[in-house]
XYZ file of C-alpha atoms in Angstrom:
751
model
C 27.218 -93.076 -18.868
C 28.182 -89.548 -17.738
C 29.391 -90.917 -14.403
C 31.502 -93.529 -16.174
C 33.062 -90.876 -18.441
C 33.859 -88.646 -15.446
C 35.414 -91.598 -13.590
C 37.496 -92.487 -16.649
C 38.762 -88.903 -17.005
C 39.641 -88.837 -13.306
C 41.615 -92.076 -13.568
C 43.480 -90.804 -16.646
C 44.465 -87.627 -14.782
C 45.690 -89.665 -11.802
C 47.694 -91.985 -14.079
C 49.205 -88.981 -15.883
C 50.301 -87.296 -12.642
C 51.648 -90.598 -11.300
C 53.783 -91.039 -14.422
C 55.036 -87.452 -14.165
C 55.938 -87.982 -10.509
C 57.884 -91.158 -11.310
C 59.744 -89.436 -14.153
C 60.697 -86.550 -11.866
C 61.918 -88.958 -9.178
C 63.987 -90.824 -11.752
C 65.544 -87.571 -13.001
C 66.262 -86.531 -9.407
C 68.025 -89.838 -8.695
C 70.046 -89.451 -11.886
C 71.057 -85.879 -10.994
C 72.038 -86.931 -7.476
C 74.126 -89.744 -8.861
C 75.876 -87.371 -11.263
C 76.636 -84.938 -8.417
C 77.867 -87.617 -6.007
C 81.409 -88.883 -6.293
C 81.855 -92.626 -6.796
C 83.731 -94.122 -3.847
C 86.159 -96.680 -5.259
C 88.245 -98.928 -3.012
C 91.342 -100.447 -4.630
C 92.823 -103.386 -2.711
C 96.360 -104.536 -3.513
C 97.944 -107.721 -2.182
C 101.444 -107.896 -3.690
C 104.015 -106.236 -5.934
C 102.641 -107.913 -9.078
C 99.033 -106.775 -8.790
C 100.095 -103.240 -7.835
C 101.718 -102.857 -11.274
C 98.253 -103.394 -12.803
C 96.294 -101.401 -10.205
C 98.610 -98.376 -9.914
C 97.694 -96.881 -13.338
C 94.001 -97.070 -12.386
C 94.723 -95.523 -8.970
C 96.562 -92.624 -10.617
C 93.612 -92.160 -12.990
C 91.107 -92.116 -10.112
C 93.259 -89.716 -8.112
C 93.543 -87.354 -11.090
C 89.742 -86.884 -11.182
C 88.745 -86.003 -7.582
C 85.549 -84.365 -8.812
C 84.326 -87.777 -10.036
C 85.976 -90.344 -7.784
C 86.871 -90.794 -4.123
C 89.791 -93.231 -3.857
C 90.374 -95.536 -0.885
C 93.413 -97.816 -0.766
C 93.657 -101.057 1.215
C 96.986 -102.904 1.467
C 97.336 -106.504 2.615
C 99.223 -109.707 1.865
C 102.931 -109.833 1.063
C 103.169 -106.012 0.721
C 103.659 -105.893 4.515
C 106.311 -108.605 4.883
C 109.997 -107.764 5.158
C 111.067 -110.978 3.376
C 109.309 -109.665 0.262
C 110.690 -106.136 0.427
C 107.974 -104.317 2.417
C 106.620 -103.174 -0.931
C 103.856 -101.094 0.679
C 106.518 -98.368 0.808
C 106.429 -97.953 -2.977
C 102.685 -97.230 -2.680
C 103.470 -94.514 -0.164
C 106.260 -93.202 -2.421
C 103.639 -92.877 -5.174
C 101.820 -90.539 -2.730
C 98.739 -92.671 -2.185
C 97.050 -92.493 1.210
C 96.727 -96.037 2.508
C 93.429 -96.253 4.372
C 94.101 -99.672 5.937
C 97.043 -102.041 6.285
C 95.981 -105.594 7.045
C 98.552 -108.182 8.135
C 96.912 -111.268 6.667
C 99.783 -113.662 5.925
C 100.200 -116.700 8.172
C 103.844 -117.784 8.023
C 104.366 -121.301 6.790
C 105.746 -123.333 3.913
C 102.807 -125.519 2.965
C 99.367 -125.241 1.456
C 97.713 -125.017 4.864
C 99.392 -121.646 5.486
C 97.709 -120.249 2.354
C 94.303 -121.447 3.593
C 94.909 -119.926 7.034
C 95.921 -116.637 5.363
C 92.603 -116.544 3.489
C 90.779 -117.200 6.761
C 92.698 -114.449 8.583
C 91.904 -111.983 5.783
C 88.188 -112.888 5.983
C 88.252 -112.178 9.719
C 89.851 -108.727 9.307
C 88.207 -107.434 6.127
C 84.575 -106.916 7.287
C 85.485 -104.118 9.722
C 87.550 -102.328 7.076
C 84.932 -102.616 4.335
C 82.161 -101.564 6.704
C 84.139 -98.484 7.747
C 85.113 -97.480 4.182
C 81.681 -98.338 2.695
C 82.893 -98.270 -0.939
C 80.527 -98.182 -3.884
C 82.872 -100.418 -5.870
C 85.781 -102.631 -4.820
C 88.454 -103.171 -7.497
C 90.109 -106.604 -7.276
C 92.847 -107.930 -9.535
C 93.758 -111.331 -10.803
C 94.018 -114.744 -9.244
C 95.778 -114.602 -5.852
C 94.356 -116.274 -2.737
C 94.335 -112.843 -1.037
C 92.112 -111.509 -3.836
C 89.710 -114.425 -3.321
C 89.304 -113.353 0.313
C 88.610 -109.772 -0.807
C 85.980 -110.834 -3.354
C 84.288 -113.207 -0.899
C 84.018 -110.574 1.821
C 82.749 -107.865 -0.555
C 80.178 -110.141 -2.211
C 78.736 -111.187 1.166
C 78.602 -107.528 2.263
C 76.715 -106.464 -0.911
C 79.579 -104.369 -2.266
C 79.912 -104.179 -6.035
C 83.094 -105.805 -7.360
C 85.061 -104.922 -10.486
C 87.398 -107.802 -11.347
C 90.451 -107.137 -13.526
C 91.950 -109.776 -15.841
C 89.307 -112.429 -15.379
C 88.647 -115.073 -18.015
C 92.319 -115.846 -18.631
C 93.826 -119.321 -18.543
C 97.268 -120.016 -17.085
C 97.311 -123.698 -16.211
C 97.559 -123.932 -12.371
C 95.412 -123.510 -9.241
C 95.368 -119.807 -10.172
C 92.750 -120.685 -12.826
C 90.331 -121.974 -10.185
C 90.843 -118.924 -7.962
C 90.547 -116.503 -10.896
C 87.302 -118.060 -12.139
C 85.898 -118.147 -8.584
C 86.538 -114.394 -8.248
C 84.870 -113.857 -11.635
C 81.715 -115.600 -10.407
C 81.646 -113.337 -7.331
C 82.334 -110.151 -9.315
C 79.600 -107.910 -10.737
C 81.715 -106.232 -13.436
C 84.720 -107.342 -15.465
C 87.560 -105.546 -17.265
C 89.439 -108.061 -19.409
C 92.623 -107.866 -21.465
C 91.954 -110.080 -24.488
C 89.110 -111.225 -26.702
C 89.707 -114.832 -25.642
C 89.293 -113.851 -21.988
C 86.068 -112.088 -22.892
C 84.841 -115.218 -24.701
C 85.695 -117.378 -21.695
C 83.662 -115.160 -19.346
C 80.707 -115.234 -21.715
C 81.008 -119.030 -21.879
C 80.954 -118.970 -18.046
C 77.509 -117.300 -18.328
C 78.656 -113.824 -17.266
C 76.503 -110.969 -18.587
C 78.326 -109.670 -21.673
C 76.932 -106.157 -21.101
C 79.028 -105.998 -17.921
C 82.270 -107.113 -19.564
C 84.647 -104.440 -20.804
C 87.415 -105.367 -23.247
C 89.896 -102.828 -21.903
C 93.397 -104.273 -22.225
C 95.956 -104.533 -19.443
C 96.306 -101.325 -17.370
C 100.059 -101.792 -16.965
C 100.421 -101.427 -20.762
C 99.269 -97.800 -20.529
C 102.474 -96.852 -18.751
C 104.604 -99.594 -20.216
C 104.112 -98.696 -23.897
C 104.836 -95.016 -23.348
C 107.655 -95.252 -20.819
C 109.870 -98.170 -21.796
C 112.014 -96.039 -24.153
C 113.464 -93.942 -21.322
C 116.744 -92.209 -22.031
C 118.276 -93.382 -18.748
C 117.755 -97.117 -19.243
C 121.515 -97.722 -19.452
C 121.915 -96.133 -16.005
C 119.206 -98.458 -14.654
C 120.992 -101.496 -16.117
C 124.282 -100.399 -14.520
C 122.597 -99.749 -11.159
C 121.184 -103.257 -10.905
C 123.744 -105.323 -12.824
C 127.029 -103.397 -12.871
C 128.875 -100.863 -14.999
C 130.259 -103.462 -17.409
C 126.866 -104.877 -18.475
C 125.526 -103.843 -21.869
C 122.039 -103.769 -23.339
C 120.704 -107.209 -24.433
C 123.687 -108.913 -22.770
C 122.028 -109.974 -19.518
C 119.170 -112.172 -18.281
C 116.195 -111.456 -16.022
C 115.068 -114.563 -14.068
C 111.836 -114.855 -12.087
C 110.455 -118.254 -11.074
C 107.508 -118.877 -8.710
C 106.377 -122.149 -7.098
C 103.451 -124.078 -8.592
C 101.267 -124.890 -5.601
C 99.651 -127.930 -7.257
C 103.093 -129.509 -7.840
C 105.536 -127.921 -5.382
C 108.131 -130.692 -5.525
C 108.478 -130.540 -9.319
C 108.527 -126.741 -9.411
C 111.445 -126.691 -6.930
C 113.275 -129.216 -9.115
C 112.741 -126.988 -12.174
C 114.009 -124.006 -10.186
C 117.194 -125.874 -9.307
C 117.734 -126.917 -12.946
C 117.165 -123.315 -14.076
C 119.838 -122.052 -11.660
C 122.299 -124.715 -12.875
C 121.642 -123.759 -16.511
C 122.088 -120.041 -15.748
C 125.356 -120.716 -13.918
C 126.636 -122.691 -16.931
C 125.426 -120.060 -19.402
C 127.772 -117.487 -17.807
C 125.756 -114.355 -18.475
C 125.069 -111.641 -15.920
C 121.647 -112.378 -14.405
C 119.219 -110.365 -12.299
C 117.213 -112.912 -10.288
C 114.188 -111.904 -8.244
C 112.988 -113.791 -5.182
C 109.837 -115.905 -5.734
C 106.389 -114.844 -4.507
C 104.810 -115.904 -1.195
C 103.082 -119.102 -2.411
C 103.712 -122.420 -0.703
C 107.160 -123.688 -1.723
C 108.804 -120.258 -1.961
C 110.935 -120.756 1.182
C 112.324 -123.989 -0.235
C 113.197 -122.175 -3.466
C 115.087 -119.521 -1.513
C 116.993 -122.290 0.328
C 117.963 -123.842 -3.021
C 119.176 -120.447 -4.249
C 121.298 -119.884 -1.154
C 122.631 -123.433 -1.193
C 124.034 -122.772 -4.679
C 125.566 -119.488 -3.518
C 123.596 -117.368 -5.988
C 123.655 -114.282 -3.751
C 127.478 -114.346 -3.717
C 128.015 -115.513 -7.316
C 129.750 -112.844 -9.469
C 127.336 -113.379 -12.400
C 124.170 -112.969 -10.311
C 122.363 -110.151 -8.564
C 119.585 -111.504 -6.314
C 116.959 -108.957 -5.203
C 113.599 -109.019 -3.413
C 112.050 -106.185 -5.353
C 112.740 -103.756 -8.215
C 110.549 -100.645 -8.662
C 108.175 -101.290 -11.556
C 109.271 -98.426 -13.767
C 112.848 -99.714 -13.511
C 111.833 -103.366 -13.819
C 110.131 -102.619 -17.155
C 113.375 -101.070 -18.418
C 115.362 -104.123 -17.350
C 112.926 -106.517 -19.082
C 112.676 -104.346 -22.213
C 116.435 -104.314 -22.797
C 117.295 -107.832 -21.565
C 118.863 -110.444 -23.795
C 116.321 -112.906 -22.420
C 113.808 -113.417 -19.614
C 113.513 -116.871 -18.046
C 111.148 -118.375 -15.474
C 107.382 -118.681 -15.141
C 106.238 -115.169 -14.257
C 103.171 -113.806 -16.021
C 105.311 -110.773 -16.882
C 107.229 -112.980 -19.307
C 104.205 -114.048 -21.323
C 102.389 -110.714 -21.046
C 104.413 -107.509 -20.629
C 107.647 -108.794 -22.188
C 105.818 -109.337 -25.474
C 105.285 -105.579 -25.803
C 109.062 -105.125 -25.993
C 109.855 -108.090 -28.262
C 112.072 -109.491 -25.480
C 112.768 -113.231 -25.913
C 111.244 -115.302 -23.097
C 111.709 -118.875 -21.892
C 108.674 -120.084 -19.926
C 109.530 -123.036 -17.700
C 106.971 -125.613 -16.590
C 103.193 -125.403 -16.686
C 102.408 -122.226 -14.721
C 101.716 -120.024 -17.786
C 101.243 -122.497 -20.627
C 97.528 -121.722 -21.009
C 98.018 -117.991 -21.605
C 97.948 -116.286 -24.981
C 101.476 -115.303 -26.007
C 103.345 -113.561 -28.795
C 105.965 -115.361 -30.831
C 108.653 -114.190 -28.377
C 107.803 -116.971 -25.891
C 109.491 -120.390 -26.050
C 107.792 -122.918 -23.758
C 109.849 -125.609 -22.007
C 106.942 -127.466 -20.445
C 108.934 -130.535 -19.399
C 111.975 -128.708 -18.025
C 113.380 -131.961 -16.661
C 117.059 -131.493 -17.562
C 119.602 -128.726 -17.251
C 120.630 -129.279 -20.887
C 117.092 -128.624 -22.151
C 116.967 -125.252 -20.388
C 120.529 -124.430 -21.486
C 119.636 -125.196 -25.120
C 116.590 -122.945 -24.829
C 118.876 -120.156 -23.587
C 121.120 -120.687 -26.612
C 118.113 -120.421 -28.946
C 116.560 -117.343 -27.342
C 119.343 -115.194 -25.886
C 119.986 -111.998 -27.826
C 117.125 -112.385 -30.328
C 114.459 -109.712 -30.858
C 110.847 -110.345 -31.810
C 107.984 -108.212 -33.141
C 106.232 -106.195 -30.454
C 102.932 -107.761 -29.426
C 99.789 -105.977 -28.265
C 97.765 -109.068 -27.398
C 97.215 -107.758 -23.867
C 96.613 -104.082 -24.538
C 97.007 -101.009 -26.712
C 97.842 -98.403 -24.068
C 94.283 -97.089 -23.552
C 92.995 -99.408 -20.801
C 92.741 -96.883 -17.949
C 90.499 -94.342 -19.777
C 88.187 -97.206 -20.746
C 88.036 -98.523 -17.163
C 87.383 -95.076 -15.671
C 84.593 -94.522 -18.184
C 83.226 -97.965 -17.320
C 83.200 -97.095 -13.590
C 81.337 -93.845 -14.332
C 78.653 -95.819 -16.168
C 77.799 -98.013 -13.144
C 74.252 -97.296 -12.005
C 74.191 -97.711 -8.209
C 70.371 -97.767 -8.260
C 70.352 -100.996 -10.278
C 69.749 -104.238 -8.359
C 72.967 -105.697 -6.963
C 71.992 -109.292 -7.643
C 74.005 -110.746 -10.541
C 72.293 -112.105 -13.608
C 73.822 -115.094 -15.344
C 73.206 -115.641 -19.046
C 72.169 -119.217 -19.827
C 72.988 -120.780 -22.192
C 76.462 -119.520 -23.066
C 76.570 -116.861 -25.790
C 78.200 -118.257 -28.901
C 78.806 -115.022 -30.756
C 80.410 -112.511 -28.420
C 80.172 -108.933 -29.630
C 82.992 -106.923 -28.079
C 81.963 -103.437 -27.090
C 83.534 -100.518 -25.328
C 81.662 -98.548 -22.700
C 79.673 -96.615 -25.310
C 78.619 -99.941 -26.848
C 80.490 -99.018 -30.015
C 82.292 -101.827 -31.765
C 85.864 -100.766 -32.444
C 86.703 -101.741 -35.994
C 89.568 -104.199 -36.200
C 91.936 -102.633 -38.695
C 95.434 -102.797 -40.123
C 98.056 -100.270 -41.076
C 99.090 -100.997 -44.656
C 102.328 -99.610 -46.124
C 103.018 -99.719 -49.875
C 106.612 -98.910 -50.751
C 106.515 -97.977 -54.432
C 109.256 -96.714 -56.696
C 107.737 -93.224 -56.774
C 105.428 -92.874 -53.781
C 105.219 -94.149 -50.232
C 101.636 -94.844 -49.203
C 100.100 -95.701 -45.833
C 96.454 -96.597 -45.234
C 94.146 -97.629 -42.394
C 92.163 -100.594 -43.726
C 89.251 -102.284 -41.975
C 88.553 -105.999 -41.700
C 86.136 -105.722 -44.651
C 88.746 -104.110 -46.886
C 87.481 -100.558 -46.605
C 90.190 -97.894 -46.861
C 89.364 -95.740 -43.829
C 92.100 -93.184 -44.546
C 95.062 -92.985 -46.931
C 98.293 -90.983 -46.829
C 100.732 -90.459 -49.722
C 104.229 -88.927 -49.800
C 107.075 -89.040 -52.364
C 109.371 -91.959 -51.573
C 112.733 -90.652 -50.270
C 115.905 -91.912 -51.909
C 117.982 -92.833 -48.839
C 117.402 -95.582 -46.298
C 117.404 -93.254 -43.280
C 114.904 -90.806 -44.775
C 112.660 -93.630 -45.932
C 112.483 -95.329 -42.505
C 111.870 -91.980 -40.816
C 109.011 -91.162 -43.210
C 107.421 -94.606 -42.768
C 107.394 -94.157 -38.981
C 106.100 -90.587 -39.199
C 103.223 -91.543 -41.498
C 102.345 -94.624 -39.427
C 102.296 -92.637 -36.177
C 99.983 -90.092 -37.784
C 97.708 -92.911 -38.959
C 97.664 -94.495 -35.476
C 96.668 -91.158 -33.951
C 93.892 -90.742 -36.529
C 92.703 -94.317 -35.966
C 91.515 -93.397 -32.460
C 89.141 -90.781 -33.900
C 88.011 -93.204 -36.599
C 87.202 -95.761 -33.867
C 89.642 -98.253 -35.382
C 91.734 -100.664 -33.333
C 95.041 -101.249 -35.115
C 96.102 -104.918 -34.956
C 99.456 -104.552 -36.700
C 101.395 -103.255 -39.682
C 101.702 -104.893 -43.110
C 104.378 -103.722 -45.545
C 104.335 -104.361 -49.306
C 107.622 -103.679 -51.077
C 109.361 -104.526 -54.325
C 112.237 -107.013 -54.426
C 112.922 -110.348 -52.758
C 111.676 -110.533 -49.180
C 112.178 -112.988 -46.326
C 108.740 -112.707 -44.669
C 109.762 -114.932 -41.757
C 112.319 -112.373 -40.570
C 110.770 -109.257 -42.124
C 113.917 -108.531 -44.164
C 114.160 -107.166 -47.711
C 116.928 -109.338 -49.192
C 117.310 -107.822 -52.665
C 115.891 -104.550 -53.909
C 114.533 -103.550 -57.280
C 116.228 -100.856 -59.352
C 113.287 -98.566 -58.620
C 113.904 -98.666 -54.852
C 117.565 -98.008 -54.167
C 119.410 -98.526 -50.857
C 116.869 -101.190 -49.940
C 118.796 -104.480 -49.814
C 119.457 -106.525 -46.655
C 117.100 -104.202 -44.781
C 115.391 -105.339 -41.582
C 111.995 -103.634 -41.779
C 110.232 -105.548 -39.037
C 112.426 -104.686 -36.046
C 112.607 -100.868 -36.283
C 108.936 -100.444 -37.218
C 107.736 -102.864 -34.527
C 110.003 -101.309 -31.915
C 108.844 -97.764 -32.677
C 105.112 -98.497 -33.002
C 104.765 -101.340 -30.448
C 102.882 -103.395 -33.039
C 103.521 -106.714 -34.782
C 104.802 -106.210 -38.342
C 104.537 -108.384 -41.464
C 106.560 -107.750 -44.642
C 106.265 -109.336 -48.086
C 106.899 -108.802 -51.758
C 104.330 -106.647 -53.588
C 103.413 -109.494 -55.932
C 102.690 -111.801 -53.018
C 100.665 -109.033 -51.391
C 98.561 -108.704 -54.544
C 97.772 -112.427 -54.328
C 96.840 -112.111 -50.651
C 94.576 -109.170 -51.498
C 92.739 -111.259 -54.092
C 92.490 -114.160 -51.631
C 90.809 -112.048 -48.958
C 88.945 -109.362 -50.893
C 88.905 -110.270 -54.602
C 88.307 -113.018 -57.137
C 90.480 -115.443 -55.139
C 88.143 -115.474 -52.136
C 87.232 -119.104 -51.482
C 89.536 -120.378 -54.275
C 92.150 -122.910 -53.083
C 94.580 -122.648 -56.015
C 95.111 -119.540 -58.095
C 97.797 -117.236 -59.479
C 97.854 -113.452 -59.488
C 100.007 -111.601 -62.022
C 100.737 -107.888 -61.672
C 101.187 -106.026 -64.945
C 102.640 -102.638 -64.198
C 106.035 -100.964 -64.283
C 107.404 -104.471 -63.783
C 105.808 -107.912 -63.885
C 105.288 -109.764 -60.609
C 102.801 -111.968 -58.910
C 101.911 -114.483 -56.253
C 100.889 -118.146 -56.110
C 98.247 -119.511 -53.734
C 98.315 -123.291 -53.303
C 95.895 -125.074 -50.951
C 94.917 -121.698 -49.532
C 98.471 -120.692 -48.584
C 100.974 -118.348 -50.198
C 103.989 -120.082 -51.755
C 107.375 -118.463 -50.997
C 109.900 -121.150 -51.942
C 113.210 -122.132 -50.366
C 114.917 -118.805 -51.161
C 111.764 -116.645 -51.242
C 111.547 -116.234 -55.028
C 108.860 -118.806 -55.854
C 106.609 -116.159 -57.427
C 109.134 -114.174 -59.483
C 106.755 -114.681 -62.399
C 108.105 -111.709 -64.335
C 111.404 -113.528 -64.785
C 110.042 -116.672 -66.413
C 111.950 -116.935 -69.721
C 109.779 -117.096 -72.821
C 112.539 -116.560 -75.421
C 116.224 -117.473 -75.564
C 117.131 -114.378 -77.563
C 114.659 -111.787 -76.349
C 115.373 -108.268 -75.062
C 117.582 -107.742 -72.027
C 115.710 -107.804 -68.717
C 116.346 -105.718 -65.602
C 117.497 -108.928 -63.878
C 120.439 -109.187 -66.333
C 119.017 -112.115 -68.305
C 117.309 -112.046 -71.727
C 113.826 -113.027 -72.886
C 111.970 -112.748 -69.547
C 108.262 -111.896 -69.525
C 109.149 -108.565 -67.924
C 111.480 -107.719 -70.834
C 108.505 -108.022 -73.218
C 105.377 -107.112 -71.252
C 106.182 -104.682 -68.455
C 105.402 -100.979 -68.530
C 109.136 -100.271 -68.839
C 109.393 -102.647 -71.823
C 106.477 -100.910 -73.579
C 108.049 -97.543 -72.812
C 111.298 -98.731 -74.385
C 109.504 -99.827 -77.549
C 107.451 -96.607 -77.649
C 110.644 -94.553 -77.503
C 112.212 -96.671 -80.260
C 109.216 -96.163 -82.560
C 109.119 -92.467 -81.735
C 112.806 -92.057 -82.565
C 112.101 -93.733 -85.915
C 109.049 -91.482 -86.488
C 106.823 -94.567 -86.543
C 104.766 -93.955 -83.396
C 102.546 -90.911 -83.936
C 99.528 -90.795 -86.238
C 97.448 -87.851 -87.374
C 95.971 -86.100 -84.356
C 98.650 -87.402 -81.985
C 101.456 -85.332 -80.539
C 104.053 -85.509 -77.768
C 104.995 -82.425 -75.796
C 108.716 -81.681 -75.936
C 108.864 -81.801 -72.136
C 106.868 -85.034 -72.016
C 108.645 -88.393 -71.986
C 107.281 -91.004 -74.363
C 105.769 -93.874 -72.386
C 103.515 -96.935 -72.596
C 100.358 -94.803 -72.711
C 101.426 -93.285 -76.021
C 102.052 -96.762 -77.428
C 98.611 -98.004 -76.309
C 96.881 -94.919 -77.740
C 98.701 -95.344 -81.048
C 97.630 -98.982 -81.251
C 94.026 -98.022 -80.469
C 94.120 -95.546 -83.404
C 95.335 -98.262 -85.796
C 99.162 -97.915 -85.741
C 100.265 -101.326 -87.041
C 103.738 -101.065 -85.467
C 102.277 -100.247 -82.046
C 99.709 -103.024 -82.444
C 102.550 -105.442 -83.203
C 104.440 -104.448 -80.055
C 101.327 -104.974 -77.890
C 100.593 -108.295 -79.603
C 104.155 -109.481 -78.909
C 103.898 -108.326 -75.287
C 100.543 -110.067 -74.797
C 101.811 -113.242 -76.469
C 104.935 -113.307 -74.282
C 102.787 -112.931 -71.171
C 100.432 -115.644 -72.447
C 103.324 -118.073 -73.050
C 104.597 -117.382 -69.541
C 101.156 -118.054 -68.093
C 100.930 -121.326 -70.038
C 104.187 -122.360 -68.320
C 102.625 -121.451 -64.976
C 99.494 -123.496 -65.790
C 101.632 -126.509 -66.619
C 103.702 -126.082 -63.432
C 101.279 -125.351 -60.593
C 97.925 -126.067 -62.312
C 95.804 -123.304 -60.724
C 92.047 -123.107 -61.225
C 92.121 -119.334 -61.769
C 94.488 -116.690 -63.192
C 93.960 -113.091 -62.080
C 95.577 -110.273 -64.055
C 96.124 -107.189 -61.928
C 97.666 -103.789 -62.601
C 97.281 -100.972 -65.123
C 97.979 -103.148 -68.188
C 95.721 -106.075 -67.235
C 92.759 -105.068 -69.421
C 95.029 -104.807 -72.489
C 96.468 -108.293 -71.975
C 93.482 -110.417 -70.973
C 92.330 -111.173 -74.553
C 95.756 -112.114 -76.045
C 96.522 -114.225 -72.951
C 93.278 -116.185 -73.390
C 94.080 -116.706 -77.070
C 97.580 -118.078 -76.304
C 96.156 -120.430 -73.663
C 93.553 -121.778 -76.091
C 96.266 -122.350 -78.747
C 99.253 -123.591 -76.747
C 98.137 -124.977 -73.375
C 97.436 -128.639 -72.710
C 93.803 -129.518 -73.240
C 93.418 -130.162 -69.495
C 94.278 -126.522 -68.686
C 92.596 -124.626 -71.551
C 89.370 -124.043 -69.625
C 91.063 -122.313 -66.700
C 89.513 -118.885 -66.163
C 91.512 -115.702 -66.756
C 90.012 -112.577 -65.175
C 91.091 -109.025 -64.469
C 91.217 -107.784 -60.894
C 88.467 -105.564 -59.507
C 90.648 -104.273 -56.653
C 91.757 -100.653 -56.817
C 94.507 -100.936 -54.184
C 95.917 -104.489 -54.371
C 99.277 -103.651 -52.747
C 97.711 -101.875 -49.762
C 94.922 -104.451 -49.387
C 97.458 -107.268 -49.561
C 99.653 -105.649 -46.929
C 96.572 -105.239 -44.722
C 95.422 -108.815 -45.272
C 98.658 -110.153 -43.744
C 97.734 -108.371 -40.528
C 94.001 -109.042 -40.613
C 94.496 -112.761 -41.259
C 97.569 -113.614 -39.214
C 96.855 -111.364 -36.224
C 93.374 -112.793 -35.731
C 93.856 -116.484 -36.487
C 96.656 -117.217 -34.004
C 96.080 -120.255 -31.823
C 98.030 -120.968 -28.685
């Protein structure tokens, strides 16, 4: 027994020291990894992928203590016909470690295959010499497929940018093939992330980063010298939004049809007679034939055209941002152009699978010149809300942090997750879920309020300022408060999806325009709110009437949740409301379907603010009660024993309500009349739209709910008497309603 105990103690000591040794070795490996710089090789094949890779390259170069950058250039960068665009990489002061001539000249699909083969022959020597820890590959080009294949076979870790997207051509097959070879993924959209997870990629190695080009694009497109750039490329007589940018590439799975579309596009542009900057197509099979078509039509000599092989990216963004329209099938049209609100016409099938903002008009069957010309008539000169579907301007910091987190001691072999994950949980590199949120703006008669509101209706932060009196001051304050909120949202870990604005008056929500103002908000008629706010904040913007917003708030966060048909009535300074039918908000043909405060309940009632007589608002609004309180006070009929009004204090509805509570018969009569008038109006609503629920919202709701129920029981049809009338539980219906427009519409888009 003693021997056994001694043996046991000896084994325990050995096990303890073995564990300590392993822990020390693990710590040593971790310290060595922290001290060692990560060698990152970025390979760029053409002008398009460099626009996405350059921001990452600048970020890597700016942190030499953490990263060692190697640059490999191949593909069309090194061909004169495509502008020798490797020079712009040198102008950006990057040291190019290797230049690989990998393009086999030819005009058919076989040339593309031979180019892939040539790249596979040349790449092993380069990758062996550079010995990168990680190779960064972008997109869906055949050159990128060669890069990913070579790196995967040489056991080099691959970070693939913009995988998981769907465009609609052979690019999809190449993109997904690269994704299967890659070890890590940085995607632009939630849909792309979902697609990769459905393809059995490990969701812990997928970063929802956004598009790297947006980091520069969102901050730099408002350059002061954009007019000089327009003049340089298109002439001194060309003005902003009065020209077209055209960029059409061949579709390798249907070259003949894509050349036909290109010819029809040129004919339509010639007929449209607007100055046009047209870029040469990329190097895919069919591009030479496209160039022949362009020269056959004399485009290079035509006075309305400027044909170029390449435009520096910072200038190209300016040209797209301020164009009257962009036409063709470039991914820039469906991605980057959306951030500017530039109208786009996408021709053919090359990009039809991609997520787009509302700025894109698809002409899938572009089989006639007239069809393209009509699309130009519809789109040219319009402006759309800015879209951030593909990024929020913070992609590069996320990607650099993601690279830092790569553990080189982990096994290189990929793990595939079978079966596909149904519920994808998006996470940044710290595995922290960014809260999808909205910026809500409530434009009241007295105060201007802005709030950050989460998907669950939580007010993350609120800002309040007095509402300025003039249009210019008001717009400036809205933008200032929103920019402050956006800056704070980063620290609150909130991702802002868009801006919702609640305002008084009649609103056209389709265009984001306040048509008619209320008397409380002056200088606020025929005001386009969407365009200036969207342009300044680079976010989509929704605008609606405050009554409609209250209904939307109830639908998402309140008593209306899950109810198909209900009506919300705001009882405050004025009377307003919103109608939900079959789960959708009703606006009407002239956007006044829910002007519930102006339902007439008496032919000879008091004058209303709308100019009519006998409206609900003339009886039941806070202003109407204030009017009656002042009348009673002037007649010495308002105050009872124990009540007083300060000389500096204006008599208002609160005094009337307090007097009624203390037994003032005159005040009680006024409130009874107001409640009855509101009840009669609601009976009319019940008989018109037949909701299953009526929600009273606002400061006066609790005082009106009982008289309204009494009027319904006495005067409504028997089929509507059992309809429930409840008071709202929401503290911020206007802000929550403004937020719900964003949280619903920005996340339920289907393309």
